Amino acid sequence: MLLDEITSSLDPELVGEVLDVVRELKATGMTLVLATHEMGFARDTSDVVCVLDNGNIIEQGTPTQVFTNPQSERAQQFLERVIRSGRL
């Protein structure tokens, strides 16, 4: 199932409910491709994470690899900003 920014226009009170449904779908074994700015959710539920910049994949790996040891300078900058903003 392809999910593209499914929480972007939701009331903040509903975001958790939608993310719970995605977790349930994953638990059934369904393959999911998810585009999201919910970085904590991506880190906690993904098998593979890709970071895109200008439509190009600049980082790809396990959540641990991508979120704790990004190799590209651009991915490092992005994650530093996400962390500083409190979104991870």
Tab-separated table of C-alpha atoms in Angstrom:
chain	number	residue	atom	x	y	z
A	1	MET	CA	0.000	0.000	0.000
A	2	LEU	CA	1.330	3.457	-0.898
A	3	LEU	CA	0.690	6.176	1.686
A	4	ASP	CA	1.675	9.747	0.845
A	5	GLU	CA	1.780	12.252	3.712
A	6	ILE	CA	-1.317	10.766	5.316
A	7	THR	CA	-1.058	12.985	8.404
A	8	SER	CA	-0.165	16.287	6.740
A	9	SER	CA	-3.600	17.907	6.882
A	10	LEU	CA	-5.002	16.201	9.954
A	11	ASP	CA	-6.036	17.768	13.213
A	12	PRO	CA	-3.220	16.990	15.681
A	13	GLU	CA	-5.652	14.952	17.794
A	14	LEU	CA	-6.226	12.533	14.903
A	15	VAL	CA	-2.602	11.962	13.904
A	16	GLY	CA	-2.014	9.307	16.564
A	17	GLU	CA	-5.100	7.368	15.509
A	18	VAL	CA	-3.995	7.294	11.877
A	19	LEU	CA	-0.473	6.224	12.816
A	20	ASP	CA	-1.947	3.439	14.960
A	21	VAL	CA	-3.854	2.135	11.920
A	22	VAL	CA	-0.619	2.090	9.910
A	23	ARG	CA	1.095	0.163	12.719
A	24	GLU	CA	-1.770	-2.358	12.659
A	25	LEU	CA	-1.452	-2.776	8.885
A	26	LYS	CA	2.271	-3.393	9.223
A	27	ALA	CA	1.639	-5.963	11.953
A	28	THR	CA	-0.530	-7.951	9.512
A	29	GLY	CA	2.477	-8.275	7.215
A	30	MET	CA	1.265	-5.800	4.623
A	31	THR	CA	4.009	-4.131	2.596
A	32	LEU	CA	3.802	-0.355	3.007
A	33	VAL	CA	5.592	2.471	1.233
A	34	LEU	CA	5.138	5.623	3.265
A	35	ALA	CA	6.123	9.213	2.510
A	36	THR	CA	6.058	11.159	5.767
A	37	HIS	CA	7.494	14.012	7.762
A	38	GLU	CA	6.692	12.099	10.975
A	39	MET	CA	10.341	11.271	11.624
A	40	GLY	CA	9.851	9.539	14.968
A	41	PHE	CA	7.190	7.310	13.446
A	42	ALA	CA	9.430	6.500	10.477
A	43	ARG	CA	12.323	5.671	12.793
A	44	ASP	CA	10.226	3.450	15.057
A	45	THR	CA	8.203	1.517	12.472
A	46	SER	CA	10.252	1.293	9.278
A	47	ASP	CA	12.333	-1.583	8.008
A	48	VAL	CA	14.076	0.677	5.456
A	49	VAL	CA	14.300	4.486	5.469
A	50	CYS	CA	15.098	6.680	2.464
A	51	VAL	CA	15.846	10.382	2.799
A	52	LEU	CA	15.057	12.384	-0.313
A	53	ASP	CA	16.341	15.790	-1.377
A	54	ASN	CA	15.092	17.447	-4.555
A	55	GLY	CA	13.554	14.161	-5.665
A	56	ASN	CA	16.750	12.146	-5.219
A	57	ILE	CA	17.482	9.487	-2.603
A	58	ILE	CA	20.445	10.835	-0.646
A	59	GLU	CA	20.423	8.287	2.175
A	60	GLN	CA	19.035	4.770	2.455
A	61	GLY	CA	19.352	2.115	5.122
A	62	THR	CA	17.887	0.734	8.299
A	63	PRO	CA	16.350	3.267	10.678
A	64	THR	CA	19.365	2.846	12.971
A	65	GLN	CA	21.809	3.543	10.144
A	66	VAL	CA	19.938	6.535	8.768
A	67	PHE	CA	18.961	8.195	12.041
A	68	THR	CA	22.146	7.593	14.051
A	69	ASN	CA	24.879	7.598	11.416
A	70	PRO	CA	23.807	9.273	8.168
A	71	GLN	CA	26.566	9.214	5.568
A	72	SER	CA	25.625	12.149	3.345
A	73	GLU	CA	26.233	15.697	4.508
A	74	ARG	CA	22.759	16.767	3.382
A	75	ALA	CA	21.068	13.992	5.389
A	76	GLN	CA	23.157	14.990	8.415
A	77	GLN	CA	21.988	18.610	8.048
A	78	PHE	CA	18.363	17.549	7.664
A	79	LEU	CA	18.405	15.305	10.721
A	80	GLU	CA	20.189	17.920	12.845
A	81	ARG	CA	17.406	20.387	12.022
A	82	VAL	CA	14.707	17.812	12.747
A	83	ILE	CA	16.289	17.027	16.115
A	84	ARG	CA	16.723	20.733	17.006
A	85	SER	CA	13.069	21.360	16.190
A	86	GLY	CA	12.024	18.622	18.615
A	87	ARG	CA	10.443	16.490	15.895
A	88	LEU	CA	12.590	13.442	16.578
